[in-house]
XYZ file of C-alpha atoms in Angstrom:
430
model
C 162.088 203.647 3.246
C 165.345 204.694 1.640
C 165.128 208.151 3.223
C 164.721 206.636 6.680
C 167.664 204.331 6.084
C 169.900 207.236 5.084
C 168.860 209.212 8.156
C 169.713 206.271 10.441
C 173.176 205.926 8.921
C 173.785 209.655 9.293
C 172.723 209.611 12.943
C 175.084 206.731 13.718
C 177.877 208.457 11.824
C 177.448 211.750 13.664
C 177.272 209.898 16.974
C 180.521 208.101 16.243
C 182.230 211.357 15.308
C 181.108 212.908 18.601
C 182.587 209.970 20.552
C 185.847 209.987 18.599
C 186.365 213.735 18.894
C 188.475 215.870 16.538
C 191.592 213.709 16.791
C 191.299 212.426 13.185
C 190.689 215.834 11.676
C 187.566 217.500 10.359
C 188.480 216.926 6.732
C 188.290 213.145 6.997
C 185.040 213.324 8.908
C 183.462 215.577 6.336
C 184.638 213.357 3.482
C 183.061 210.267 5.003
C 179.873 212.109 5.816
C 179.686 213.132 2.168
C 179.990 209.485 1.137
C 176.758 208.698 2.994
C 174.964 211.616 1.415
C 176.079 210.969 -2.161
C 175.906 207.223 -2.448
C 173.294 206.256 -5.011
C 171.889 202.901 -5.883
C 168.632 201.071 -6.614
C 165.956 202.325 -4.292
C 168.276 204.820 -2.521
C 167.547 208.540 -2.476
C 169.261 211.506 -0.909
C 167.604 212.268 2.375
C 166.580 215.760 3.382
C 169.070 215.694 6.241
C 171.963 215.077 3.841
C 171.910 218.711 2.718
C 173.675 219.786 5.923
C 176.370 217.181 5.316
C 176.640 217.888 1.622
C 177.471 221.565 2.211
C 180.697 220.504 3.987
C 181.836 218.271 1.107
C 185.047 219.203 -0.635
C 185.079 219.704 -4.388
C 187.007 217.677 -6.971
C 186.336 214.243 -5.448
C 184.984 211.576 -7.737
C 181.980 209.415 -6.900
C 184.144 206.281 -7.004
C 186.469 207.526 -4.276
C 183.502 208.502 -2.118
C 181.938 205.100 -2.617
C 185.139 203.245 -1.744
C 185.596 205.453 1.329
C 182.029 204.701 2.448
C 182.423 200.963 1.774
C 185.709 200.848 3.658
C 184.195 202.673 6.608
C 181.189 200.336 6.799
C 183.394 197.279 6.432
C 185.507 198.491 9.331
C 182.531 198.890 11.666
C 182.150 196.390 14.509
C 179.503 193.734 13.948
C 177.510 194.944 16.954
C 177.032 198.407 15.429
C 176.117 196.976 12.017
C 173.555 194.674 13.629
C 172.074 197.645 15.420
C 171.811 199.529 12.121
C 170.310 196.512 10.357
C 167.678 196.168 13.081
C 166.055 199.398 11.837
C 165.605 198.082 8.282
C 162.476 196.454 6.935
C 162.475 193.013 5.333
C 163.032 194.172 1.748
C 165.908 196.497 2.679
C 167.470 193.796 4.831
C 167.373 191.289 1.972
C 169.029 193.842 -0.323
C 171.682 194.547 2.316
C 172.551 190.855 2.412
C 173.599 191.053 -1.255
C 176.364 193.623 -0.613
C 179.078 191.281 0.683
C 179.625 187.960 2.369
C 179.939 189.611 5.777
C 176.730 191.601 5.285
C 174.965 188.420 4.191
C 175.789 186.613 7.426
C 174.925 189.642 9.553
C 171.636 190.184 7.687
C 170.647 186.585 8.547
C 170.680 187.335 12.272
C 167.814 185.503 13.952
C 167.210 188.214 16.558
C 166.498 190.735 13.786
C 164.307 188.414 11.748
C 162.267 187.157 14.672
C 161.304 190.765 15.339
C 160.255 191.232 11.706
C 158.402 187.919 11.765
C 156.568 188.733 14.999
C 155.559 192.187 13.778
C 154.170 190.823 10.507
C 152.332 187.792 11.879
C 151.437 188.665 15.480
C 147.741 188.105 16.374
C 145.623 191.207 15.762
C 144.194 191.887 19.210
C 143.357 195.297 20.559
C 144.605 194.448 24.067
C 148.075 193.606 22.716
C 150.215 196.723 22.653
C 153.865 196.830 21.705
C 155.914 199.991 21.705
C 158.805 198.720 19.601
C 160.238 195.787 17.714
C 162.655 195.154 20.590
C 159.778 194.424 22.998
C 158.248 191.941 20.589
C 161.555 190.142 20.162
C 162.152 190.086 23.930
C 158.746 188.479 24.467
C 159.860 185.435 22.479
C 161.751 182.646 24.152
C 165.508 183.164 24.066
C 166.026 179.517 23.179
C 163.724 179.831 20.152
C 166.302 182.198 18.673
C 169.542 180.833 20.069
C 168.951 177.185 19.149
C 168.046 177.831 15.507
C 170.572 177.917 12.703
C 171.443 181.257 11.169
C 168.791 182.447 8.741
C 166.049 180.219 10.192
C 163.620 183.060 10.971
C 164.332 184.708 7.636
C 163.289 181.530 5.850
C 160.216 181.251 8.080
C 159.242 184.832 7.293
C 159.648 184.377 3.520
C 157.782 181.050 3.548
C 154.843 182.483 5.466
C 154.720 185.597 3.299
C 154.518 183.427 0.164
C 151.788 181.309 1.762
C 149.780 184.401 2.741
C 150.017 185.809 -0.791
C 148.888 182.490 -2.273
C 145.961 182.330 0.156
C 144.906 185.883 -0.703
C 145.129 185.112 -4.422
C 143.106 181.917 -4.004
C 140.268 183.840 -2.361
C 140.235 186.487 -5.084
C 140.376 183.942 -7.914
C 137.529 181.721 -6.697
C 134.758 183.255 -8.871
C 135.078 181.803 -12.390
C 133.475 183.047 -15.596
C 131.290 180.186 -16.896
C 131.961 181.178 -20.505
C 135.746 181.456 -20.439
C 136.600 179.176 -17.497
C 138.938 181.927 -16.230
C 138.834 183.837 -12.931
C 136.602 186.895 -13.017
C 138.837 189.086 -10.842
C 142.160 188.572 -12.586
C 142.914 192.301 -12.728
C 142.257 192.673 -8.989
C 144.580 189.759 -8.235
C 147.376 191.258 -10.307
C 147.358 194.385 -8.151
C 148.698 192.349 -5.209
C 152.036 191.747 -6.826
C 153.282 192.471 -10.319
C 156.494 191.236 -11.906
C 157.560 192.051 -15.415
C 156.983 189.207 -17.873
C 158.623 190.907 -20.856
C 161.794 189.035 -21.732
C 164.607 190.087 -24.043
C 163.871 189.884 -27.747
C 166.204 189.984 -30.706
C 164.795 192.578 -33.101
C 167.348 191.953 -35.857
C 165.048 189.480 -37.631
C 162.281 192.036 -38.247
C 161.897 191.995 -42.019
C 159.097 192.646 -44.465
C 158.182 188.947 -44.356
C 157.241 189.117 -40.672
C 155.077 192.240 -40.987
C 151.410 191.653 -40.149
C 149.998 195.084 -40.973
C 150.684 198.737 -41.684
C 149.142 202.151 -42.179
C 150.522 205.392 -43.644
C 152.957 205.904 -40.735
C 154.032 202.598 -39.232
C 154.505 198.893 -39.832
C 153.752 196.404 -37.071
C 155.444 193.091 -36.310
C 154.343 190.337 -33.945
C 156.838 188.679 -31.606
C 155.417 185.635 -29.877
C 154.238 185.434 -27.255
C 152.083 188.530 -27.097
C 154.477 191.316 -28.069
C 153.609 193.798 -30.816
C 156.311 196.111 -32.206
C 155.582 199.212 -34.266
C 158.298 200.618 -36.557
C 158.210 203.980 -38.357
C 158.056 203.476 -42.109
C 160.627 206.105 -43.139
C 163.145 206.150 -40.308
C 162.973 202.392 -39.581
C 163.050 203.265 -35.871
C 161.001 201.893 -33.019
C 157.653 203.687 -32.622
C 156.013 201.705 -29.806
C 155.814 198.321 -28.117
C 152.518 196.743 -27.033
C 152.150 193.679 -24.805
C 149.068 191.485 -25.217
C 148.921 188.557 -22.766
C 146.180 186.004 -22.234
C 144.625 185.891 -18.762
C 145.158 182.124 -18.404
C 147.861 181.577 -15.720
C 148.744 185.263 -15.958
C 148.324 185.706 -12.200
C 150.662 182.808 -11.446
C 153.187 183.986 -14.019
C 153.233 187.556 -12.728
C 153.224 186.728 -8.995
C 155.321 183.550 -8.885
C 157.596 184.201 -11.850
C 159.255 186.896 -13.906
C 161.012 187.385 -17.231
C 164.255 186.028 -15.784
C 162.704 183.133 -13.828
C 159.511 182.072 -15.646
C 156.721 180.353 -13.764
C 156.617 176.608 -14.405
C 153.254 174.885 -14.511
C 152.774 171.965 -12.111
C 152.994 168.474 -13.669
C 149.828 167.579 -15.543
C 147.977 164.372 -14.701
C 145.966 163.064 -17.678
C 142.211 162.726 -17.216
C 140.997 159.148 -17.136
C 137.806 158.176 -18.922
C 136.351 155.051 -20.503
C 135.089 156.836 -23.623
C 136.958 155.671 -26.742
C 136.689 159.202 -28.157
C 137.872 161.050 -25.089
C 139.327 164.391 -26.077
C 137.389 164.572 -29.342
C 134.160 166.140 -28.081
C 132.654 168.395 -25.450
C 134.864 171.408 -26.118
C 133.633 174.911 -25.404
C 135.109 177.881 -27.252
C 135.204 181.568 -26.412
C 136.577 183.847 -29.126
C 137.080 187.597 -28.881
C 137.793 189.436 -32.108
C 136.241 192.763 -31.160
C 133.181 190.614 -30.357
C 132.502 187.331 -28.557
C 130.561 184.122 -28.819
C 130.249 180.750 -27.090
C 130.036 177.503 -29.035
C 130.072 173.785 -28.276
C 132.385 171.761 -30.457
C 132.815 168.193 -31.630
C 135.570 167.079 -33.959
C 137.222 164.294 -35.863
C 140.857 163.431 -36.557
C 142.182 164.816 -39.829
C 145.828 164.768 -40.964
C 147.382 164.679 -37.518
C 144.972 167.265 -36.094
C 141.541 167.256 -34.532
C 139.280 169.391 -36.697
C 136.704 171.372 -34.724
C 134.107 173.161 -36.845
C 132.549 176.072 -34.994
C 130.779 177.907 -37.827
C 130.077 176.014 -41.030
C 130.264 177.762 -44.344
C 127.188 176.000 -45.752
C 124.943 176.579 -42.742
C 123.580 180.109 -42.990
C 121.970 179.927 -39.563
C 125.426 179.737 -37.886
C 126.872 182.830 -39.566
C 127.536 185.681 -37.157
C 128.167 189.397 -37.689
C 131.347 190.829 -36.255
C 130.050 193.603 -34.000
C 132.219 196.669 -33.554
C 134.916 198.405 -35.525
C 137.684 196.118 -36.734
C 141.081 197.733 -36.409
C 144.142 197.957 -34.226
C 144.481 201.377 -32.615
C 147.893 202.712 -31.609
C 149.089 205.937 -30.000
C 152.385 207.617 -29.175
C 153.142 210.936 -27.527
C 152.701 212.778 -30.846
C 150.904 210.548 -33.366
C 148.077 208.040 -33.334
C 146.364 205.857 -35.893
C 144.384 202.706 -36.596
C 145.453 199.752 -38.706
C 142.183 198.626 -40.264
C 143.405 195.230 -41.459
C 144.530 194.044 -37.997
C 142.905 193.211 -34.693
C 143.535 191.245 -31.515
C 142.257 187.697 -31.210
C 141.727 186.062 -27.805
C 140.927 182.343 -27.899
C 140.000 180.265 -24.853
C 139.158 176.624 -25.524
C 137.766 174.611 -22.605
C 137.743 170.830 -22.414
C 134.793 168.647 -21.392
C 135.418 169.437 -17.706
C 135.445 173.193 -18.305
C 139.221 173.481 -17.845
C 141.246 175.764 -20.131
C 142.789 173.507 -22.751
C 144.233 175.908 -25.334
C 144.565 179.647 -24.756
C 146.318 182.401 -26.636
C 146.090 186.115 -27.297
C 147.714 187.444 -30.430
C 147.376 190.128 -33.096
C 145.990 188.806 -36.376
C 145.570 190.262 -39.824
C 142.685 190.125 -42.297
C 144.048 189.066 -45.684
C 142.446 188.365 -49.028
C 142.576 184.641 -49.857
C 145.077 183.486 -52.446
C 142.412 181.358 -54.171
C 138.648 182.037 -54.357
C 136.571 180.131 -51.813
C 132.972 178.949 -51.756
C 132.031 182.094 -49.856
C 132.702 184.213 -52.938
C 129.010 183.873 -53.808
C 128.283 186.455 -51.120
C 128.105 190.074 -52.138
C 131.310 191.543 -50.829
C 135.008 190.919 -50.440
C 136.185 187.755 -48.650
C 138.922 187.849 -46.002
C 140.771 185.176 -44.059
C 142.235 185.288 -40.557
C 144.781 182.578 -39.730
C 146.734 181.814 -36.584
C 149.101 178.886 -35.997
C 151.421 177.734 -33.228
C 152.802 174.412 -31.950
C 149.490 173.454 -30.289
C 147.051 174.197 -33.084
C 145.736 176.692 -35.585
C 142.638 178.762 -36.234
C 141.083 179.575 -39.585
C 138.363 182.232 -39.919
C 136.602 183.365 -43.082
C 134.792 186.709 -43.129
C 132.751 188.485 -45.772
C 132.394 192.262 -45.963
C 128.717 193.154 -46.426
C 128.582 196.526 -48.109
C 124.879 197.147 -47.467
C 125.206 196.909 -43.679
C 128.912 197.846 -43.526
C 129.882 194.924 -41.323
C 131.893 191.718 -41.421
C 130.048 188.404 -41.354
C 131.837 185.314 -40.000
C 130.898 182.515 -42.364
C 133.492 179.894 -41.420
C 135.448 179.219 -38.207
C 137.543 176.060 -37.809
C 140.057 174.989 -35.145
C 142.763 172.361 -35.623
C 144.248 170.878 -32.448
C 147.507 168.957 -32.313
C 147.062 165.241 -31.696
C 150.207 165.284 -29.533
C 148.622 167.878 -27.232
C 145.392 165.880 -26.947
C 147.272 162.660 -26.164
C 149.323 164.443 -23.493
C 146.280 166.116 -21.919
C 143.901 163.126 -21.906
C 146.352 160.202 -21.798
C 145.109 158.837 -25.111
C 147.022 157.218 -27.986
C 145.396 158.617 -31.118
């Protein structure tokens, strides 16, 4: 795209020089031609044809002077020639061109250019329709449909319809839902349609020993909510790696309709209406991944400003589950790799009574020895706790290391949900 754009500008430049003749001197012409070949910016590359122009460039000129010469030349072009040049650009390049200056913005809003782009993108797909160029498509439209519209009308129409088409394509892909997690099955496929960066700026100055969640012989790792894991070399105190861990819930909307600079905002929530006096206190379904997974149905009661949901009870041996798989957080750089045995990733998806995601998060967690002995100490093996807390709730997991089978056994799993979140979600007044 950028190569084609550079070639178009060079062709127009050479054509203008042929019409003007040698009256202004070859040196000036060569200097301006060099400005086209050497201008660099986002998404702009040197075209193959610029080599012939670059060989005529004089030495000792700075890039700034070339850029100002090129900008002055373009600004001095008649609007008709600029419109002709803009007509060869695609939609993305045309939108970028409109950010150069106020004059370019108004010219890049030209309805005759945008109606051609619009017609090419959304014309009916019929084999008996044959168009040789964008100009023929634009000429087939009514002249009044362009002339009577305000400037930028067809650009807005094109952008609006493109957004609608992307949303429709995403809706079709996201229709199949996993019955266990309540999340779309084809989230990864949907993300391939459009991907924006969701990593915002973080202040790393607060990384201290108190925020460390794990370490091995080479690195220490710190967790920055939401979903960012930072590894720091032990000796040099320099950055080793950065890992992003994001939950799938609303990830498609966040990555297609938002970015790190303009986050996606959820639509206003309408509380569910129900006649049950305990609405929001039962019927939950939990899916937890901690290098293994399980599905449980939960009921709870209010306790100290939270709803307590007991998934696995310490005193009920039939509910205890082994943690299948190796527990540890693997990391790798260009030179070194390792595994932090005390850490792992926890994905929690809690569905409400209607099967809608109620509380979701994905975060690194650490296995720590409890400060005080618990009832599970009667088991043969060391006891470990995993705790996670945020503004919406917290999770407490107790595990016991069974030496005979060399595996962790989950003996207690409890969730605490914020009463404020439940009242907001269900319209209750607990």
